C-alpha positions as YAML, in Angstrom:
chain: A
units: angstrom
residues:
- id: 1
  name: MET
  ca: [-50.98, 25.88, 8.68]
- id: 2
  name: ILE
  ca: [-47.84, 27.57, 7.24]
- id: 3
  name: ASP
  ca: [-46.14, 30.62, 8.36]
- id: 4
  name: PRO
  ca: [-45.49, 32.68, 5.53]
- id: 5
  name: ARG
  ca: [-42.77, 34.44, 7.20]
- id: 6
  name: LYS
  ca: [-40.90, 31.03, 8.01]
- id: 7
  name: ALA
  ca: [-41.80, 29.43, 5.08]
- id: 8
  name: GLU
  ca: [-39.65, 32.53, 3.12]
- id: 9
  name: ARG
  ca: [-36.44, 32.63, 5.91]
- id: 10
  name: LEU
  ca: [-36.09, 28.78, 5.46]
- id: 11
  name: LEU
  ca: [-36.21, 28.55, 1.27]
- id: 12
  name: ASN
  ca: [-33.98, 31.63, 1.28]
- id: 13
  name: SER
  ca: [-31.59, 29.84, 4.04]
- id: 14
  name: PRO
  ca: [-29.06, 27.50, 3.67]
- id: 15
  name: VAL
  ca: [-30.58, 23.63, 5.31]
- id: 16
  name: HIS
  ca: [-28.39, 20.86, 6.84]
- id: 17
  name: PHE
  ca: [-29.74, 17.73, 6.72]
- id: 18
  name: ASP
  ca: [-28.22, 14.71, 8.37]
- id: 19
  name: ILE
  ca: [-28.57, 11.20, 6.69]
- id: 20
  name: ASP
  ca: [-28.10, 9.30, 9.79]
- id: 21
  name: GLN
  ca: [-29.67, 11.65, 11.92]
- id: 22
  name: ALA
  ca: [-32.76, 11.14, 10.04]
- id: 23
  name: LEU
  ca: [-32.17, 7.41, 10.27]
- id: 24
  name: LYS
  ca: [-31.82, 6.91, 13.57]
- id: 25
  name: ARG
  ca: [-34.63, 9.33, 14.81]
- id: 26
  name: GLY
  ca: [-36.62, 7.14, 12.03]
- id: 27
  name: TRP
  ca: [-35.45, 3.89, 13.84]
- id: 28
  name: GLU
  ca: [-36.69, 5.71, 17.68]
- id: 29
  name: LEU
  ca: [-40.12, 6.16, 15.99]
- id: 30
  name: PHE
  ca: [-40.32, 2.05, 14.98]
- id: 31
  name: LYS
  ca: [-39.58, 0.70, 18.13]
- id: 32
  name: ALA
  ca: [-41.79, 2.93, 20.10]
- id: 33
  name: GLN
  ca: [-44.68, 1.07, 18.29]
- id: 34
  name: PRO
  ca: [-43.38, -2.05, 16.05]
- id: 35
  name: LEU
  ca: [-46.09, -3.60, 16.58]
- id: 36
  name: ILE
  ca: [-48.60, -1.06, 15.13]
- id: 37
  name: LEU
  ca: [-46.97, -0.55, 12.21]
- id: 38
  name: ILE
  ca: [-45.76, -3.91, 11.26]
- id: 39
  name: MET
  ca: [-49.30, -4.86, 11.62]
- id: 40
  name: TYR
  ca: [-50.37, -2.30, 9.62]
- id: 41
  name: PHE
  ca: [-47.63, -2.25, 7.27]
- id: 42
  name: LEU
  ca: [-49.02, -6.07, 6.61]
- id: 43
  name: LEU
  ca: [-52.23, -5.02, 6.03]
- id: 44
  name: ILE
  ca: [-51.27, -2.35, 3.58]
- id: 45
  name: MET
  ca: [-49.50, -4.87, 1.69]
- id: 46
  name: VAL
  ca: [-52.48, -7.70, 1.44]
- id: 47
  name: VAL
  ca: [-54.64, -4.58, 0.35]
- id: 48
  name: SER
  ca: [-52.06, -3.99, -2.30]
- id: 49
  name: VAL
  ca: [-51.50, -7.43, -3.63]
- id: 50
  name: GLY
  ca: [-55.12, -8.46, -2.97]
- id: 51
  name: PRO
  ca: [-56.77, -6.57, -6.08]
- id: 52
  name: ALA
  ca: [-53.58, -7.84, -8.41]
- id: 53
  name: PHE
  ca: [-55.58, -11.19, -8.19]
- id: 54
  name: TYR
  ca: [-59.28, -10.78, -7.75]
- id: 55
  name: LEU
  ca: [-59.70, -7.21, -8.74]
- id: 56
  name: GLU
  ca: [-57.38, -7.52, -11.65]
- id: 57
  name: ASP
  ca: [-59.14, -4.85, -14.03]
- id: 58
  name: PHE
  ca: [-59.84, -2.42, -11.58]
- id: 59
  name: SER
  ca: [-56.76, -2.74, -9.60]
- id: 60
  name: THR
  ca: [-54.82, 0.34, -10.70]
- id: 61
  name: ILE
  ca: [-57.95, 2.83, -9.88]
- id: 62
  name: ILE
  ca: [-58.06, 1.08, -6.78]
- id: 63
  name: SER
  ca: [-54.02, 1.48, -5.82]
- id: 64
  name: LEU
  ca: [-54.84, 5.50, -6.82]
- id: 65
  name: LEU
  ca: [-57.67, 5.89, -5.08]
- id: 66
  name: ILE
  ca: [-56.65, 3.59, -1.74]
- id: 67
  name: GLY
  ca: [-53.25, 3.23, -1.84]
- id: 68
  name: PRO
  ca: [-52.79, 7.36, -0.95]
- id: 69
  name: PRO
  ca: [-54.42, 8.14, 2.43]
- id: 70
  name: LEU
  ca: [-53.21, 3.94, 3.38]
- id: 71
  name: THR
  ca: [-49.42, 5.84, 3.30]
- id: 72
  name: ALA
  ca: [-51.10, 9.21, 4.62]
- id: 73
  name: GLY
  ca: [-51.68, 7.11, 7.75]
- id: 74
  name: PHE
  ca: [-47.72, 6.36, 7.96]
- id: 75
  name: TYR
  ca: [-46.64, 9.65, 8.82]
- id: 76
  name: LEU
  ca: [-50.00, 10.67, 10.80]
- id: 77
  name: LEU
  ca: [-48.53, 7.40, 12.97]
- id: 78
  name: ALA
  ca: [-45.10, 8.86, 13.04]
- id: 79
  name: ASN
  ca: [-46.33, 12.43, 13.62]
- id: 80
  name: LYS
  ca: [-48.46, 11.20, 16.68]
- id: 81
  name: ILE
  ca: [-45.50, 8.90, 18.17]
- id: 82
  name: SER
  ca: [-42.73, 11.75, 17.33]
- id: 83
  name: ARG
  ca: [-45.16, 14.37, 19.76]
- id: 84
  name: GLY
  ca: [-45.59, 11.69, 22.23]
- id: 85
  name: GLU
  ca: [-49.04, 10.97, 21.98]
- id: 86
  name: GLN
  ca: [-50.79, 7.32, 22.68]
- id: 87
  name: VAL
  ca: [-51.49, 5.61, 19.58]
- id: 88
  name: GLU
  ca: [-54.22, 2.79, 19.31]
- id: 89
  name: PHE
  ca: [-54.46, 0.88, 15.56]
- id: 90
  name: LYS
  ca: [-57.55, 2.70, 14.29]
- id: 91
  name: ASP
  ca: [-55.31, 5.88, 14.14]
- id: 92
  name: CYS
  ca: [-53.49, 4.20, 11.21]
- id: 93
  name: PHE
  ca: [-56.66, 4.99, 8.83]
- id: 94
  name: ASP
  ca: [-56.81, 8.63, 10.00]
- id: 95
  name: GLY
  ca: [-55.35, 8.90, 5.99]
- id: 96
  name: PHE
  ca: [-58.53, 8.93, 4.70]
- id: 97
  name: LYS
  ca: [-59.87, 11.91, 6.69]
- id: 98
  name: PHE
  ca: [-57.74, 13.90, 3.87]
- id: 99
  name: TRP
  ca: [-58.48, 11.21, 1.22]
- id: 100
  name: LEU
  ca: [-59.30, 13.78, -2.04]
- id: 101
  name: PRO
  ca: [-55.79, 15.82, -0.50]
- id: 102
  name: VAL
  ca: [-53.67, 12.70, -1.00]
- id: 103
  name: VAL
  ca: [-54.94, 11.19, -3.80]
- id: 104
  name: GLY
  ca: [-54.91, 14.49, -5.72]
- id: 105
  name: VAL
  ca: [-50.93, 15.66, -5.12]
- id: 106
  name: ASN
  ca: [-50.68, 11.60, -5.58]
- id: 107
  name: ILE
  ca: [-51.72, 11.89, -9.31]
- id: 108
  name: ILE
  ca: [-50.33, 15.26, -10.01]
- id: 109
  name: THR
  ca: [-47.22, 14.51, -9.02]
- id: 110
  name: GLY
  ca: [-47.11, 10.79, -10.84]
- id: 111
  name: ILE
  ca: [-47.89, 12.33, -13.53]
- id: 112
  name: ILE
  ca: [-45.64, 15.13, -13.44]
- id: 113
  name: THR
  ca: [-42.88, 12.73, -12.81]
- id: 114
  name: VAL
  ca: [-43.57, 9.72, -15.18]
- id: 115
  name: LEU
  ca: [-43.84, 12.58, -18.54]
- id: 116
  name: GLY
  ca: [-40.32, 13.90, -16.53]
- id: 117
  name: VAL
  ca: [-39.00, 10.72, -17.09]
- id: 118
  name: ILE
  ca: [-40.67, 10.50, -20.67]
- id: 119
  name: ALA
  ca: [-38.80, 13.61, -21.68]
- id: 120
  name: LEU
  ca: [-35.38, 13.60, -20.49]
- id: 121
  name: ILE
  ca: [-35.86, 10.51, -17.54]
- id: 122
  name: ILE
  ca: [-33.04, 12.73, -15.61]
- id: 123
  name: PRO
  ca: [-35.79, 15.72, -15.10]
- id: 124
  name: GLY
  ca: [-38.45, 12.52, -13.62]
- id: 125
  name: ILE
  ca: [-36.02, 11.50, -11.48]
- id: 126
  name: TYR
  ca: [-35.30, 14.85, -10.11]
- id: 127
  name: LEU
  ca: [-39.21, 15.21, -9.33]
- id: 128
  name: GLY
  ca: [-39.57, 12.44, -8.14]
- id: 129
  name: VAL
  ca: [-36.88, 12.66, -5.32]
- id: 130
  name: ALA
  ca: [-37.75, 16.37, -5.14]
- id: 131
  name: TYR
  ca: [-41.41, 15.84, -3.94]
- id: 132
  name: THR
  ca: [-41.13, 13.14, -1.62]
- id: 133
  name: PHE
  ca: [-42.11, 16.01, 1.03]
- id: 134
  name: ALA
  ca: [-45.03, 17.19, -1.34]
- id: 135
  name: MET
  ca: [-47.26, 15.16, 0.54]
- id: 136
  name: PRO
  ca: [-46.71, 15.24, 4.42]
- id: 137
  name: PHE
  ca: [-47.14, 19.09, 3.34]
- id: 138
  name: VAL
  ca: [-50.30, 18.53, 2.25]
- id: 139
  name: LEU
  ca: [-50.63, 16.44, 5.99]
- id: 140
  name: PHE
  ca: [-48.94, 19.03, 7.95]
- id: 141
  name: ALA
  ca: [-49.33, 22.36, 6.71]
- id: 142
  name: GLY
  ca: [-52.90, 21.68, 4.90]
- id: 143
  name: THR
  ca: [-51.45, 23.80, 1.92]
- id: 144
  name: GLU
  ca: [-53.49, 22.59, -1.66]
- id: 145
  name: PHE
  ca: [-51.26, 20.30, -3.92]
- id: 146
  name: TRP
  ca: [-49.32, 22.64, -6.47]
- id: 147
  name: THR
  ca: [-47.79, 24.74, -3.58]
- id: 148
  name: SER
  ca: [-47.31, 21.87, -0.91]
- id: 149
  name: MET
  ca: [-45.18, 20.37, -4.34]
- id: 150
  name: GLU
  ca: [-43.72, 23.63, -4.20]
- id: 151
  name: LEU
  ca: [-42.65, 23.27, -0.79]
- id: 152
  name: SER
  ca: [-41.21, 19.86, -0.89]
- id: 153
  name: ARG
  ca: [-39.39, 21.13, -4.54]
- id: 154
  name: LYS
  ca: [-37.66, 23.95, -3.30]
- id: 155
  name: LEU
  ca: [-36.40, 22.79, 0.07]
- id: 156
  name: ILE
  ca: [-35.29, 19.01, -0.96]
- id: 157
  name: THR
  ca: [-33.96, 20.96, -4.28]
- id: 158
  name: LYS
  ca: [-31.20, 22.16, -1.79]
- id: 159
  name: ILE
  ca: [-29.40, 19.16, -0.97]
- id: 160
  name: TRP
  ca: [-31.11, 16.85, -3.79]
- id: 161
  name: TRP
  ca: [-27.97, 14.79, -3.18]
- id: 162
  name: ARG
  ca: [-28.13, 14.27, -0.35]
- id: 163
  name: PHE
  ca: [-31.56, 13.99, 0.03]
- id: 164
  name: PHE
  ca: [-31.41, 11.48, -3.16]
- id: 165
  name: ALA
  ca: [-28.54, 9.33, -1.30]
- id: 166
  name: PHE
  ca: [-30.62, 9.20, 1.72]
- id: 167
  name: LEU
  ca: [-33.48, 7.66, -0.40]
- id: 168
  name: ILE
  ca: [-31.15, 5.09, -1.60]
- id: 169
  name: LEU
  ca: [-29.94, 4.22, 1.11]
- id: 170
  name: ILE
  ca: [-33.68, 3.46, 2.59]
- id: 171
  name: VAL
  ca: [-34.22, 1.26, -1.08]
- id: 172
  name: LEU
  ca: [-30.88, -0.37, -0.09]
- id: 173
  name: ILE
  ca: [-32.32, -1.31, 3.67]
- id: 174
  name: ASN
  ca: [-35.34, -2.51, 2.61]
- id: 175
  name: MET
  ca: [-33.73, -5.22, -0.62]
- id: 176
  name: VAL
  ca: [-31.88, -6.68, 2.56]
- id: 177
  name: GLY
  ca: [-35.07, -6.75, 4.15]
- id: 178
  name: ILE
  ca: [-36.38, -8.01, 1.52]
- id: 179
  name: LEU
  ca: [-33.48, -10.81, 1.21]
- id: 180
  name: CYS
  ca: [-34.28, -11.58, 4.71]
- id: 181
  name: LEU
  ca: [-36.39, -14.47, 4.19]
- id: 182
  name: GLY
  ca: [-39.04, -10.98, 3.12]
- id: 183
  name: VAL
  ca: [-39.28, -11.50, 7.21]
- id: 184
  name: GLY
  ca: [-37.01, -8.66, 7.21]
- id: 185
  name: PHE
  ca: [-39.61, -6.36, 4.80]
- id: 186
  name: LEU
  ca: [-42.06, -6.39, 7.84]
- id: 187
  name: VAL
  ca: [-39.97, -3.75, 9.65]
- id: 188
  name: SER
  ca: [-37.23, -1.88, 7.39]
- id: 189
  name: GLY
  ca: [-40.88, -1.20, 4.85]
- id: 190
  name: PRO
  ca: [-43.04, 1.01, 7.85]
- id: 191
  name: PHE
  ca: [-38.77, 1.84, 9.67]
- id: 192
  name: SER
  ca: [-38.67, 3.60, 5.59]
- id: 193
  name: TYR
  ca: [-42.19, 5.30, 6.03]
- id: 194
  name: MET
  ca: [-40.55, 6.87, 9.43]
- id: 195
  name: ALA
  ca: [-37.47, 7.56, 8.30]
- id: 196
  name: ILE
  ca: [-38.99, 10.16, 5.35]
- id: 197
  name: TYR
  ca: [-41.30, 11.93, 8.43]
- id: 198
  name: ALA
  ca: [-38.16, 12.13, 10.28]
- id: 199
  name: ALA
  ca: [-37.05, 13.97, 7.42]
- id: 200
  name: PHE
  ca: [-39.09, 15.96, 7.02]
- id: 201
  name: GLU
  ca: [-39.03, 16.74, 10.76]
- id: 202
  name: GLU
  ca: [-35.48, 18.18, 10.40]
- id: 203
  name: LEU
  ca: [-35.54, 20.14, 8.24]
- id: 204
  name: THR
  ca: [-38.65, 21.86, 7.83]
- id: 205
  name: GLY
  ca: [-37.56, 22.92, 11.50]
- id: 206
  name: ASP
  ca: [-40.24, 25.15, 12.83]
- id: 207
  name: LEU
  ca: [-41.84, 25.88, 9.82]
- id: 208
  name: LEU
  ca: [-44.67, 24.26, 11.23]
- id: 209
  name: VAL
  ca: [-46.41, 26.02, 13.32]
- id: 210
  name: GLU
  ca: [-49.19, 25.12, 16.02]
- id: 211
  name: ASP
  ca: [-52.85, 27.02, 15.95]
- id: 212
  name: ASP
  ca: [-55.32, 25.25, 17.92]
- id: 213
  name: ALA
  ca: [-57.78, 26.53, 15.40]
- id: 214
  name: ASP
  ca: [-57.08, 24.34, 12.33]
- id: 215
  name: PRO
  ca: [-57.84, 21.10, 12.58]
- id: 216
  name: THR
  ca: [-54.35, 20.72, 10.94]
- id: 217
  name: ILE
  ca: [-51.91, 18.49, 12.62]
- id: 218
  name: THR
  ca: [-47.97, 19.77, 13.24]
- id: 219
  name: HIS
  ca: [-45.22, 19.14, 14.88]
...
């Protein structure tokens, strides 16, 4: 859960984001469990591509309902790895425990971002970047979708251009991975999620607090 005083202090204080540190930390998280992360990413690719060929009429619906909890699985894995906990392949699917909130926040942020793109394009780009942490806040802070979106937007806005550059670097890394006969993408893909989680962990600091009475996962 979120300590309101810490949230207010974080959002009203200068924020420093070290891109190099986030990438290095993301790589450390990946190296801790490379086999599980690669296998899970490969599974997601199969699940994502399969419906497009065999269930074409329902592929969009399936993507909207299954994609978010699968993505959440990467962030939950990163959290467990970061805390030094034992990780098993079945842990990859813990995102389905948060199915309703992660699907909800994914749909709402997607709609608002698309509307921003339709409006003037630039607002859509701004929101697409600013909402990057909406899902992690849902998972690790236990906040409802709008609060998670606003926390993400306000936090990232403080370092928007730097964070945008960070995301561009991740995109370039994935492009290189794809160019390496596609095999490199099996590494760059899961690494990307680890790096984004590392950035989230770096920027939130002690915003998230432990509460044993609350099932929400924290740092």
